Structure formats: C-alpha cells, structure tokens
PDB file of C-alpha atoms in Angstrom:
ATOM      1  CA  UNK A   1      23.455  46.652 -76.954  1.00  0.00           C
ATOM      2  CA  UNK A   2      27.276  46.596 -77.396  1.00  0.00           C
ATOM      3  CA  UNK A   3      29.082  43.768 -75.782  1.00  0.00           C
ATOM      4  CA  UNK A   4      32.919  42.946 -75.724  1.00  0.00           C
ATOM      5  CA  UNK A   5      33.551  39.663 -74.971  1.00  0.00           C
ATOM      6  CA  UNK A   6      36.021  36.814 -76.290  1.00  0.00           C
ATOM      7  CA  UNK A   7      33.450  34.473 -76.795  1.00  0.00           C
ATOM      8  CA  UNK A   8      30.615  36.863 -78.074  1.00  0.00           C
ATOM      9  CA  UNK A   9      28.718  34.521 -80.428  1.00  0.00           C
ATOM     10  CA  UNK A  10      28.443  30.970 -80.167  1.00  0.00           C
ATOM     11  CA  UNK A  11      30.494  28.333 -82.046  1.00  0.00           C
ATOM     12  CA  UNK A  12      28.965  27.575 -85.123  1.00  0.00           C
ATOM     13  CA  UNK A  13      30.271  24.464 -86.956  1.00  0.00           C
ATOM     14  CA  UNK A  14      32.864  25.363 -89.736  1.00  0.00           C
ATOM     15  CA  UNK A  15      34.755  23.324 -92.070  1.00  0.00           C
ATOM     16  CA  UNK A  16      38.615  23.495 -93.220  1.00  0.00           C
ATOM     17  CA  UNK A  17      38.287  22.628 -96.378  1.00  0.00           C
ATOM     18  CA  UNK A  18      42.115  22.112 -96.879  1.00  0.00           C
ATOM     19  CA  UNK A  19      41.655  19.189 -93.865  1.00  0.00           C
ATOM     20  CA  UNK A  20      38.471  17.598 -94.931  1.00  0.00           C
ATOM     21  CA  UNK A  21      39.551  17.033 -98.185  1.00  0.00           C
ATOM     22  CA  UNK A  22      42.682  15.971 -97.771  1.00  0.00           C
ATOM     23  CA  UNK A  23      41.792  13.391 -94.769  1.00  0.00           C
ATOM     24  CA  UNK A  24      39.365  12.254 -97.495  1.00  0.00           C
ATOM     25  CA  UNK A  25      41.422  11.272 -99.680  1.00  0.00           C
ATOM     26  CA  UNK A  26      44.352   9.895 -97.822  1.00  0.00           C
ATOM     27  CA  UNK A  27      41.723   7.702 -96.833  1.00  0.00           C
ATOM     28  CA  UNK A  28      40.965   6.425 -99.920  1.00  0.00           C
ATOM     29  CA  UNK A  29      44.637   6.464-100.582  1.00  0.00           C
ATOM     30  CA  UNK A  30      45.671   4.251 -97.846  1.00  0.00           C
ATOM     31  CA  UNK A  31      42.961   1.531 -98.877  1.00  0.00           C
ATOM     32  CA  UNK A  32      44.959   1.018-102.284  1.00  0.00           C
ATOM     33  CA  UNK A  33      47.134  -2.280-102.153  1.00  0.00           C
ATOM     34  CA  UNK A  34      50.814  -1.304-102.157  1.00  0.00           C
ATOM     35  CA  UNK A  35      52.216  -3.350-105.042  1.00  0.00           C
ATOM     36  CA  UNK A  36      55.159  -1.319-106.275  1.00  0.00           C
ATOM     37  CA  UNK A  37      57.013  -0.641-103.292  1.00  0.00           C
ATOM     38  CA  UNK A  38      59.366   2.007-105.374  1.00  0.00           C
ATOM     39  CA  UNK A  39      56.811   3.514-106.709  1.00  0.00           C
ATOM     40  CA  UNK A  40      54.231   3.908-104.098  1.00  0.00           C
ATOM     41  CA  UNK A  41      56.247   7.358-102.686  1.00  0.00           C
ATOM     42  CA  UNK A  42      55.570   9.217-106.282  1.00  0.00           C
ATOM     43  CA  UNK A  43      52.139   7.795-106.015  1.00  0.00           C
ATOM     44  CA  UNK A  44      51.141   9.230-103.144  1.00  0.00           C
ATOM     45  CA  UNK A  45      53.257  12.629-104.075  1.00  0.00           C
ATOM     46  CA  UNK A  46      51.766  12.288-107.524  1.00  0.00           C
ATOM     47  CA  UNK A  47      47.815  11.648-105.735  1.00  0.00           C
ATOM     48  CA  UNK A  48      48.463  14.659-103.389  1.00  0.00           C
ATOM     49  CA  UNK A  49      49.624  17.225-105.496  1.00  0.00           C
ATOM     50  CA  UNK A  50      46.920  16.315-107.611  1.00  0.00           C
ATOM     51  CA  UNK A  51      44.365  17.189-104.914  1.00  0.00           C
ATOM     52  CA  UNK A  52      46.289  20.372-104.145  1.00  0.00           C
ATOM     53  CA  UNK A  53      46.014  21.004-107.839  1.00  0.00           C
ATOM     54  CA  UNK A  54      42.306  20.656-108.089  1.00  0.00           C
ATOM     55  CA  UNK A  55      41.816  22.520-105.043  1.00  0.00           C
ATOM     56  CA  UNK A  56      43.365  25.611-105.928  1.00  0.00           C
ATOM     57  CA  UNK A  57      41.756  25.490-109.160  1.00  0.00           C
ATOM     58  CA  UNK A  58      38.589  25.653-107.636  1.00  0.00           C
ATOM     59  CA  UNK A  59      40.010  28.235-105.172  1.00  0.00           C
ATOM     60  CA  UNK A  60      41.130  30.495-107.892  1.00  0.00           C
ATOM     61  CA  UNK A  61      37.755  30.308-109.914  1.00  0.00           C
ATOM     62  CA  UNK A  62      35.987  31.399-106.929  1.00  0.00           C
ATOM     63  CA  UNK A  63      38.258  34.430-106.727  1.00  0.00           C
ATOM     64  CA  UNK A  64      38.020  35.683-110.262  1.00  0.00           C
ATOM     65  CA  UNK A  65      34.363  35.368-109.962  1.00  0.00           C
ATOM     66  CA  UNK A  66      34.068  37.221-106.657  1.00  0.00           C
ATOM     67  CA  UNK A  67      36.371  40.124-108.220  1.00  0.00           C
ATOM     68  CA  UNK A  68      34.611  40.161-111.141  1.00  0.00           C
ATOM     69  CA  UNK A  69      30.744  41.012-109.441  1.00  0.00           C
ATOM     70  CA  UNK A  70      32.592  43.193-106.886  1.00  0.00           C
ATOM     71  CA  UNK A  71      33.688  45.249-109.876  1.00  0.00           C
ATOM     72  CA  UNK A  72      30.278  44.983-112.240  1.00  0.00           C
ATOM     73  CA  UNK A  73      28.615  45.739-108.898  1.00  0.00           C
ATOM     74  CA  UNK A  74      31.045  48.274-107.706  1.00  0.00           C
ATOM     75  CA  UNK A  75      33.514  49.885-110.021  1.00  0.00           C
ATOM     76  CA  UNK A  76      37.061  48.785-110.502  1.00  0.00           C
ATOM     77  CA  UNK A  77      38.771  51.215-107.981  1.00  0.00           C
ATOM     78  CA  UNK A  78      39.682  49.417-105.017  1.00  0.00           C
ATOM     79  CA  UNK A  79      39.981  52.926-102.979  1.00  0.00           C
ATOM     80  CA  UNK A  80      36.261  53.795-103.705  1.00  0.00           C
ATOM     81  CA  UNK A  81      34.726  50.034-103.916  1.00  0.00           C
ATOM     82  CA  UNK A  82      35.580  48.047-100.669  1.00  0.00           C
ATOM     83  CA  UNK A  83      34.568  44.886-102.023  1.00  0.00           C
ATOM     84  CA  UNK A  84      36.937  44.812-104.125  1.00  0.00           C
ATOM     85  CA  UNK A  85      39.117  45.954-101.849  1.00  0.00           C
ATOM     86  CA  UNK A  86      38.568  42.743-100.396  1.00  0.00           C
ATOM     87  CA  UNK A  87      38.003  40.481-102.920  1.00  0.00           C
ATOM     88  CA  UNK A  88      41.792  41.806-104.271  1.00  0.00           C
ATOM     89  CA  UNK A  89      43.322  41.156-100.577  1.00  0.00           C
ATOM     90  CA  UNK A  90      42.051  37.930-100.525  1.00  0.00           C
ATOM     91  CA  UNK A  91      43.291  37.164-104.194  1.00  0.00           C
ATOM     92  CA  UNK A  92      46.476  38.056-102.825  1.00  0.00           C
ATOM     93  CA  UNK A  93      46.680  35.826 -99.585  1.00  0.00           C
ATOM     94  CA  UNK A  94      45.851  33.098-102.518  1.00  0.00           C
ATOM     95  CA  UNK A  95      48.130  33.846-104.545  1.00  0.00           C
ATOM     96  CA  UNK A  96      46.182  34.087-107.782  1.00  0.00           C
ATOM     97  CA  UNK A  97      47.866  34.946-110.438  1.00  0.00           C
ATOM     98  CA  UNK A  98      47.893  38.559-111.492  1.00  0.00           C
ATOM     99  CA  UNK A  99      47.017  37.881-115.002  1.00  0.00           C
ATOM    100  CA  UNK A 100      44.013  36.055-113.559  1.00  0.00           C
ATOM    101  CA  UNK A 101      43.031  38.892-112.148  1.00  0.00           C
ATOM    102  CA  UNK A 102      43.207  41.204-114.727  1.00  0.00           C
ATOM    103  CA  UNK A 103      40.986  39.095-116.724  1.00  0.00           C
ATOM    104  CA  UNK A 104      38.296  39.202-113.957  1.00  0.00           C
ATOM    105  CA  UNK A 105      38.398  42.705-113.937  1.00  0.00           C
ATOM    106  CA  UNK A 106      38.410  42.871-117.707  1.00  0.00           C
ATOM    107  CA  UNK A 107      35.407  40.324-118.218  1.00  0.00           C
ATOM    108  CA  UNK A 108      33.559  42.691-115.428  1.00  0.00           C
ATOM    109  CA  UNK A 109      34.177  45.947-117.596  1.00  0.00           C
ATOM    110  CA  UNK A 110      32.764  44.466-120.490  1.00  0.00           C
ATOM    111  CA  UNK A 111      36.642  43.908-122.067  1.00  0.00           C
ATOM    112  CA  UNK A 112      36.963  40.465-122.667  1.00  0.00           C
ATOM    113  CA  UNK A 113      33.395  38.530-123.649  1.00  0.00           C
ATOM    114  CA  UNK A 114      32.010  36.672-120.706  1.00  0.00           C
ATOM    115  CA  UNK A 115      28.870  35.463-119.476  1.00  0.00           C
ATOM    116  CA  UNK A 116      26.821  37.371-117.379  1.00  0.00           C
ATOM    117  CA  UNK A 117      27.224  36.409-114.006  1.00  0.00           C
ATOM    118  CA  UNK A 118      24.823  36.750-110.939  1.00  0.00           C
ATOM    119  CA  UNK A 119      24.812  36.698-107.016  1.00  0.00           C
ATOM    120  CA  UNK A 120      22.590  34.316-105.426  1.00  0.00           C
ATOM    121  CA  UNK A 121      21.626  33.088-101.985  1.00  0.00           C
ATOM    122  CA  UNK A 122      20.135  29.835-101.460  1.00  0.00           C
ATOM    123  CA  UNK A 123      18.697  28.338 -98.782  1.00  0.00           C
ATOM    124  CA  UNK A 124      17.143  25.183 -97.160  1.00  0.00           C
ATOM    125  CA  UNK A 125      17.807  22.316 -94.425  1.00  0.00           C
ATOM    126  CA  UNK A 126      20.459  20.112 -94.204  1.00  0.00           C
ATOM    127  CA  UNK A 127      21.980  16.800 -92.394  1.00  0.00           C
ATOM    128  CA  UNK A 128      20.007  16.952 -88.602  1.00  0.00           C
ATOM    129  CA  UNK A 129      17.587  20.093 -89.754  1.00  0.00           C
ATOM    130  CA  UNK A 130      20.161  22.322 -89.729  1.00  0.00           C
ATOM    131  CA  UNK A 131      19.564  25.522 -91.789  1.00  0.00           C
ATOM    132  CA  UNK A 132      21.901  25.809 -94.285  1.00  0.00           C
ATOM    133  CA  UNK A 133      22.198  29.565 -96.368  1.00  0.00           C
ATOM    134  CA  UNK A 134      24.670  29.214 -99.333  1.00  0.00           C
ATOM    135  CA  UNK A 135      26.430  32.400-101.201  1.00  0.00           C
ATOM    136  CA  UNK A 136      26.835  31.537-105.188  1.00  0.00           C
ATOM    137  CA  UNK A 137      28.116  33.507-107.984  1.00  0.00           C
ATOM    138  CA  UNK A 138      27.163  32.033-111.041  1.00  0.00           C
ATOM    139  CA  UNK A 139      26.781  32.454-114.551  1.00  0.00           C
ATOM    140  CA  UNK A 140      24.590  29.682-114.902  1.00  0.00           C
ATOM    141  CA  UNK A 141      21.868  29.472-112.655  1.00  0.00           C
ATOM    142  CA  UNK A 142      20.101  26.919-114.009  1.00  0.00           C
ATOM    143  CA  UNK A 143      23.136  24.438-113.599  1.00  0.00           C
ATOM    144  CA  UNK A 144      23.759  26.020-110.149  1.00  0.00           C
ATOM    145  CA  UNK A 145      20.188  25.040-108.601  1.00  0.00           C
ATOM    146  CA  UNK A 146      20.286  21.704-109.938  1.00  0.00           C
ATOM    147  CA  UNK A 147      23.237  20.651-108.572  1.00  0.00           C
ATOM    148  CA  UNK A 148      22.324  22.397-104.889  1.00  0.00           C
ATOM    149  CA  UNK A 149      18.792  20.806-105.425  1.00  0.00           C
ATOM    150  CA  UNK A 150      21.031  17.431-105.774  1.00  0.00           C
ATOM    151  CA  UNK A 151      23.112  18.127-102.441  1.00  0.00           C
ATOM    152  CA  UNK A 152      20.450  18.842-100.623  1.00  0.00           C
ATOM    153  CA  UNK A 153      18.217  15.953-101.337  1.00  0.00           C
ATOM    154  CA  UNK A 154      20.948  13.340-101.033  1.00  0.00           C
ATOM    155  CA  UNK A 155      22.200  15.225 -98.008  1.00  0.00           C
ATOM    156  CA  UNK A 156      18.445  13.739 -96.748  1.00  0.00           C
ATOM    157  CA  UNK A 157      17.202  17.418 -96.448  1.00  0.00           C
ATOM    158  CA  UNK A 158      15.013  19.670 -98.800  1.00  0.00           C
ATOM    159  CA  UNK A 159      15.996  23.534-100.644  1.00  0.00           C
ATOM    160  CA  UNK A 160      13.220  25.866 -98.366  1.00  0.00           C
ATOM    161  CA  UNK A 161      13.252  29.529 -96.484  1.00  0.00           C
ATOM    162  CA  UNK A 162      15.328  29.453 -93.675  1.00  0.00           C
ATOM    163  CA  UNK A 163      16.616  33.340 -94.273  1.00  0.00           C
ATOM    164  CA  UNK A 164      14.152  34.384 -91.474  1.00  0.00           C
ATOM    165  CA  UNK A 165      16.816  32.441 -88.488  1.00  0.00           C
ATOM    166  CA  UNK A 166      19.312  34.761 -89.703  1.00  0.00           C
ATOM    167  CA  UNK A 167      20.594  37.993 -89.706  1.00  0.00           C
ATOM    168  CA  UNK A 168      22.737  39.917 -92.378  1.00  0.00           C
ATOM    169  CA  UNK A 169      25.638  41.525 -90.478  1.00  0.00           C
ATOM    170  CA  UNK A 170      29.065  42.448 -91.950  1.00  0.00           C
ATOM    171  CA  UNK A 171      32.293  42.123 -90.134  1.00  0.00           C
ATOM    172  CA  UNK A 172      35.711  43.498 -90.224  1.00  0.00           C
ATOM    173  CA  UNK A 173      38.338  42.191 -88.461  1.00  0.00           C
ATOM    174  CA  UNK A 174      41.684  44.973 -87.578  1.00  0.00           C
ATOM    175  CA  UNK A 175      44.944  45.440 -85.899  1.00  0.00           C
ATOM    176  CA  UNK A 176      46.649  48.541 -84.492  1.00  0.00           C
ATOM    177  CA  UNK A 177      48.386  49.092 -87.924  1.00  0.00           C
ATOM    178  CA  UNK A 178      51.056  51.362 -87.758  1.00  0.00           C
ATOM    179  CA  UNK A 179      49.913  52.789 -83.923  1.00  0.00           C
ATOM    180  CA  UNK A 180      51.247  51.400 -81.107  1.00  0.00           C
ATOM    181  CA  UNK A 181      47.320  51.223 -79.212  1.00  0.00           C
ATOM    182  CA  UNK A 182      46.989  48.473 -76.760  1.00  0.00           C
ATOM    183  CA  UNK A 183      43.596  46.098 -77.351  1.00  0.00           C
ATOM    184  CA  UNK A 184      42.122  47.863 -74.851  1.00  0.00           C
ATOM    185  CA  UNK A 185      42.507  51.300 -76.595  1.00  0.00           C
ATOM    186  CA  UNK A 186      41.214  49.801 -80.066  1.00  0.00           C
ATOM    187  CA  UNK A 187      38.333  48.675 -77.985  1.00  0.00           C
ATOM    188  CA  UNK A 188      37.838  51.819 -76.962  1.00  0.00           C
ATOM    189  CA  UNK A 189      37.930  53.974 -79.909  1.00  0.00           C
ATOM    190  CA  UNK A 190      36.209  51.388 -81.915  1.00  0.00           C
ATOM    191  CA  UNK A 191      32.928  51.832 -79.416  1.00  0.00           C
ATOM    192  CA  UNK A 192      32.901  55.660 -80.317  1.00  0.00           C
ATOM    193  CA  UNK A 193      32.237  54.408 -84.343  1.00  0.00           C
ATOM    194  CA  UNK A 194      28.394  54.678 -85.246  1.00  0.00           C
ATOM    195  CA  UNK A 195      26.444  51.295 -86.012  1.00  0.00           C
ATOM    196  CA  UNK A 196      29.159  48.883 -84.117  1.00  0.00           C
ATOM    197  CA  UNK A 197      27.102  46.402 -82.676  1.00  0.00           C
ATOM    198  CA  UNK A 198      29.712  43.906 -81.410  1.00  0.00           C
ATOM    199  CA  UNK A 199      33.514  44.065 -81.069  1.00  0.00           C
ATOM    200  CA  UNK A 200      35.497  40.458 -80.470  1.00  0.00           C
ATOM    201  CA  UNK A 201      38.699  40.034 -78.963  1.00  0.00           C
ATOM    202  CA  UNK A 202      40.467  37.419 -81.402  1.00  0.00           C
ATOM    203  CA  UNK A 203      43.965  35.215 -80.531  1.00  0.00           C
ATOM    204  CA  UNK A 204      46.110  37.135 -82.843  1.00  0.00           C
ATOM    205  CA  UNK A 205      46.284  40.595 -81.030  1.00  0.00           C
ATOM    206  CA  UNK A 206      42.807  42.293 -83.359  1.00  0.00           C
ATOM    207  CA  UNK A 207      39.595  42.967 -83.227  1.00  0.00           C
ATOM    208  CA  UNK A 208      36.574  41.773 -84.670  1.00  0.00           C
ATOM    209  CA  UNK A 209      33.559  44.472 -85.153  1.00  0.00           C
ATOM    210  CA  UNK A 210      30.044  43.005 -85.838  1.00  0.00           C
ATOM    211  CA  UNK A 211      28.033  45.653 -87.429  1.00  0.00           C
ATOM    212  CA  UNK A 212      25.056  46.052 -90.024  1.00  0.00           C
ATOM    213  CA  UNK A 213      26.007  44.713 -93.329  1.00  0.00           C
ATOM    214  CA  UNK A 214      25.394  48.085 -94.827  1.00  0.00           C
ATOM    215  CA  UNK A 215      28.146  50.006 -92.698  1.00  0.00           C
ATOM    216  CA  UNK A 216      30.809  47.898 -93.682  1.00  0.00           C
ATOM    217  CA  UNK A 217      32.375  50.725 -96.156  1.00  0.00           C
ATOM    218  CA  UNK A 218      31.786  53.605 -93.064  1.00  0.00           C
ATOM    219  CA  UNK A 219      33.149  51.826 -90.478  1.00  0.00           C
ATOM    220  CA  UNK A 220      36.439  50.800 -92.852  1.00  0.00           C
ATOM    221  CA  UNK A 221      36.904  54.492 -94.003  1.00  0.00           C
ATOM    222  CA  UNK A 222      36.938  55.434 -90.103  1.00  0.00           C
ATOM    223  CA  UNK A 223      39.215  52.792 -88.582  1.00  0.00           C
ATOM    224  CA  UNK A 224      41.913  53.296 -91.504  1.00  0.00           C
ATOM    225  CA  UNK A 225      41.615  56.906 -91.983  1.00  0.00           C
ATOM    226  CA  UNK A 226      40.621  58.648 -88.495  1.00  0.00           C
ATOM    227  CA  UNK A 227      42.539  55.981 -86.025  1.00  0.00           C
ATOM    228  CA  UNK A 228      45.169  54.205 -88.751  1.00  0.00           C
ATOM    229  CA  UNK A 229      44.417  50.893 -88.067  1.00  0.00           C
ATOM    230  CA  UNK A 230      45.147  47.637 -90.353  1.00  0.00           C
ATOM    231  CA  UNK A 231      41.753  46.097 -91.698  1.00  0.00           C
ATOM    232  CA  UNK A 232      43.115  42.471 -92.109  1.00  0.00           C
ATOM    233  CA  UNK A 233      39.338  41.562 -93.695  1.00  0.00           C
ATOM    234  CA  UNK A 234      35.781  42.694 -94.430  1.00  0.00           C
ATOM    235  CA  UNK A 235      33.034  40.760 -95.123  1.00  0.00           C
ATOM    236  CA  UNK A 236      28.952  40.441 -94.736  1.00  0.00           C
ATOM    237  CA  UNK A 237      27.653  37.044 -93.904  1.00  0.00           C
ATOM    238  CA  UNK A 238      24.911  35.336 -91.758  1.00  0.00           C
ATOM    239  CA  UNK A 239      24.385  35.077 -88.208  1.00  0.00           C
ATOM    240  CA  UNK A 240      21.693  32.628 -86.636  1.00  0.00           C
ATOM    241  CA  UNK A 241      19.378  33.970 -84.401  1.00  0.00           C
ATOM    242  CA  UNK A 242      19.448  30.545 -82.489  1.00  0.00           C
ATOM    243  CA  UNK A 243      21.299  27.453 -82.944  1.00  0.00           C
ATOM    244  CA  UNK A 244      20.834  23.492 -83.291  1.00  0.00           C
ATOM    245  CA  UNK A 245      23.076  21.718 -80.903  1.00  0.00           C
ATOM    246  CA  UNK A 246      25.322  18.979 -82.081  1.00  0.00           C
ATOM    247  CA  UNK A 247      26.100  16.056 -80.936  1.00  0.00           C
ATOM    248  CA  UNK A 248      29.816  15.513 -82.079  1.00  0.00           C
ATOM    249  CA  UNK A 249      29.835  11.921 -80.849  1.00  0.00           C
ATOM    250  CA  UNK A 250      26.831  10.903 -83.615  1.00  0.00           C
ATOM    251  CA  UNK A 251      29.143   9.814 -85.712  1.00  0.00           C
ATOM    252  CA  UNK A 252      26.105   8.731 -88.764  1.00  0.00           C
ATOM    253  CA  UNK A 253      25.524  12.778 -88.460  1.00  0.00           C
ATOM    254  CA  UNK A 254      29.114  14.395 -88.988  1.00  0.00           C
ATOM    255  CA  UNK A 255      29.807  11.434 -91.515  1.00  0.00           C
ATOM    256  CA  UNK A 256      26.779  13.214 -93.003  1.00  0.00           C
ATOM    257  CA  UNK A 257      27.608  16.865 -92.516  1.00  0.00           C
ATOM    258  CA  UNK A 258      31.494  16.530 -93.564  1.00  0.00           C
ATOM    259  CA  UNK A 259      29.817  15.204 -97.331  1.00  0.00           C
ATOM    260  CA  UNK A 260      27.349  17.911 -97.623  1.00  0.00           C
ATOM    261  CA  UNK A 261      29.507  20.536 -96.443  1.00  0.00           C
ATOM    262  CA  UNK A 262      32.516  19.113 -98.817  1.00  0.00           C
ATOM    263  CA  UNK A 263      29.992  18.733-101.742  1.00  0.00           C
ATOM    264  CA  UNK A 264      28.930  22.728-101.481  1.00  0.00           C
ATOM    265  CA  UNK A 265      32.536  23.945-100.821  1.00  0.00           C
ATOM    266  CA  UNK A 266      33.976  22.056-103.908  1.00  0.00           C
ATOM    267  CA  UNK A 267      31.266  23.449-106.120  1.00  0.00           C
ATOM    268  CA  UNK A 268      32.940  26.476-108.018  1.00  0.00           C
ATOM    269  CA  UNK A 269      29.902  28.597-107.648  1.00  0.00           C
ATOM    270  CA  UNK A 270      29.615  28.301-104.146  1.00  0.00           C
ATOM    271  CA  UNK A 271      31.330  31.451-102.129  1.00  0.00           C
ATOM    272  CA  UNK A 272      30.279  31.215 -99.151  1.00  0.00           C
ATOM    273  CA  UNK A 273      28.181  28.633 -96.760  1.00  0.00           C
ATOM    274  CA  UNK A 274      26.695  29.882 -93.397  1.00  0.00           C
ATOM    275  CA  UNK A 275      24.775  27.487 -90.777  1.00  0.00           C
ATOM    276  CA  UNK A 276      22.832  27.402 -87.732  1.00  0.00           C
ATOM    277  CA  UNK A 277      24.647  24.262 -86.094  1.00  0.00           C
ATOM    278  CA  UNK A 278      26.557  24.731 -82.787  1.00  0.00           C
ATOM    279  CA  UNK A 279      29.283  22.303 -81.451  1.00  0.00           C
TER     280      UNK A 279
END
C-alpha cells in the first residue's frame, strides 16, 4: 500500500561520522597538558587536519572501490549502468580526485593489475541486541571477517543471521529539476510509476521514493526522462521490519554503540552499515 507521509518510516539510529570522530578526538585532545603555550594552536591545527586527513583517505578508498564493482558488475557507461551513475555522483560530492577515479575504472576493466574484489554482506547482533547488517567491498575477505568477527565480539555481541528482520528496498531521492512542479505535483506523477512503494516528503523541497531494490534503474529512467526531474541519489539498502527501542539516556549503551559503529565506519571495506535500533 502506498503511503505519503513526512515521517513514513521510523527513526533508525545513524551516525555522522564527520561528528563522532571528531568529538572523539578533541576529547582526547583536550586531556593533553598544555605545556607550550605557542605552540599548542599548531598542535591542535596540526592534530585536526590530521584526522581530516585520515578520514578522507578512508573516504576516498571506499569510493574507488565502490566505482570499481559498479563497473566489473556493470559496465563502465554511466548512461547504461546506474550504479555507477551513482557511485561517480557521489565521487564527485567528495571530491575524489579524477585520476583516482580513472584508476578505479581502469583496475575494474582489467587495465591496471588489481586484486579481485568482492561484495559482501555481513550480519549479526550488536551493543543492546541490535541487528546490525554491514555492506563490504573487499579484496580480502579473509582479513575483512576477522576484523568484523573482532568488532563484534568486543562490541559484546556475536556475527549471526539477522537478514530475515530486513527488507532489501532501493531508494532514490529527486527534485523538480529543470520543471517548475510543486511537491504536490511530483507526488503525484511519481504515484503513476510502477513498483513505488513509498514516497517521503524530505526538508529540502524533494522526494524520497521507496521501491524494490530491483526497480531502482526503471524508476530513474522514468523520473529523468518522461517527467525531467533531478535524481540527487540512488541507492538499495536495508529496512527493518521492526525496531529495538533505545534508550538515549543509557549512557553505558551509546558509549557502546558510538565505538562499534565508529570501529565499522573507519574500516575501509565497510560501505555501508544498516540497523534495527530506533531513537
């Protein structure tokens, strides 16, 4: 049943990474005695930048490896492989260097010697019993497991099947592009488009269709060529099918949560990390 509603699904903890690492380590950083009063300033310039540093790095190896599987998986025309579409767009908002992205696409068509690399979901319960699903791409699975196996168990929780309190669903999310259509008449015409199962009003002025994860590449060819909307993103991901409520005052829980969820994020094979918790 379709349903168009702000709030159509409910609010399932995410994490900035950008914030949680950062508070983390200005943390840490304001615990160091201040000896050299002239030099503390660079210090904490030098300190910061250095997290910035690292945390693009890790940013931009997740990139390269999502445009390379798009590409082995899809082609290396954006206009007939929406992934990479996607994956390129993204790349883009990142700012990831071109010549980084060349090289993806090179090591995907077999031009430059890489490793193979695979796509792999894994699963199992977190801080609290939450189920946890994580999104890799990895050219070492072996190394991959282990370390998950390691985040998991220190996180006090175990690697199991927890796939079955999901669903696979894709979403795009689009603006009225170069039409001058109100919300209302997006809403409209996006209703008409087979296999939209949900449409979301979001705060910036666009939509949000929930759909099956297999009519992602329909629905985009209909928005952008039959009605000329903008498709800002696309993607496929997990929904829960119910949620675990949490208690944002147990502080021993988030502390938790916030290290397990910072652990998987800074991994470089980790894409993408989907949950069952609800604030």
């Amino acid at each position: 049943m379709l349903h168009t509603t702000r709030n159509l699904l409910p609010r399932i903890l995410q994490y900035s990474s950008n914030k949680t690492f950062l508070t983390l380590y200005a943390n840490n950083f304001n615990n160091v005695q201040k000896r050299f009063a002239g030099h503390n300033k660079w210090s904490k310039i030098r300190h910061v930048k250095g997290v910035k540093d690292l945390e693009r790095g890790i940013l931009f190896t997740k990139l390269s490896k999502e445009i390379q599987l798009a590409v082995k998986l899809g082609g290396s025309d954006p206009g007939q492989n929406v992934r990479l579409a996607a994956a390129l767009a993204s790349a883009k908002k990142a700012h990831l260097p071109k010549d980084n992205i060349d090289n993806a696409i090179k090591r995907a068509l077999g031009q430059i010697k890489a490793e193979s690399i695979e796509n792999i979901t894994y699963e199992g319960y977190g801080p609290g019993g939450i189920a946890f699903l994580v999104e890799t791409v990895t050219d070492n699975k072996n190394r991959t497991v282990k370390d998950l196996k390691h985040f998991f168990t220190k996180a006090g929780g175990s690697m199991s099947v927890v796939s079955w309190m999901f669903d696979k669903k894709g979403s795009i999310q689009f603006n009225h592009g170069s039409t001058q259509d109100t919300l209302d008449k997006m809403m409209d015409n996006a209703i008409e488009i087979n296999e939209v199962e949900d449409i979301q009003e979001l705060d910036d002025d666009s939509l949000e269709i929930i759909c099956p994860s297999s009519s992602v590449n329909a629905i985009y060819g209909e928005l952008t060529t039959k009605y000329n909307y903008e498709v800002i993103r696309m993607s496929s991901g997990y929904i829960p099918t119910s949620t675990i409520k949490i208690d944002e005052s147990d502080k021993e829980l988030m502390e938790k949560l916030t290290r397990f969820m910072n652990n998987l994020n800074d991994h470089e094979d980790v894409i993408k990390v989907h949950n069952n918790a609800e604030l």
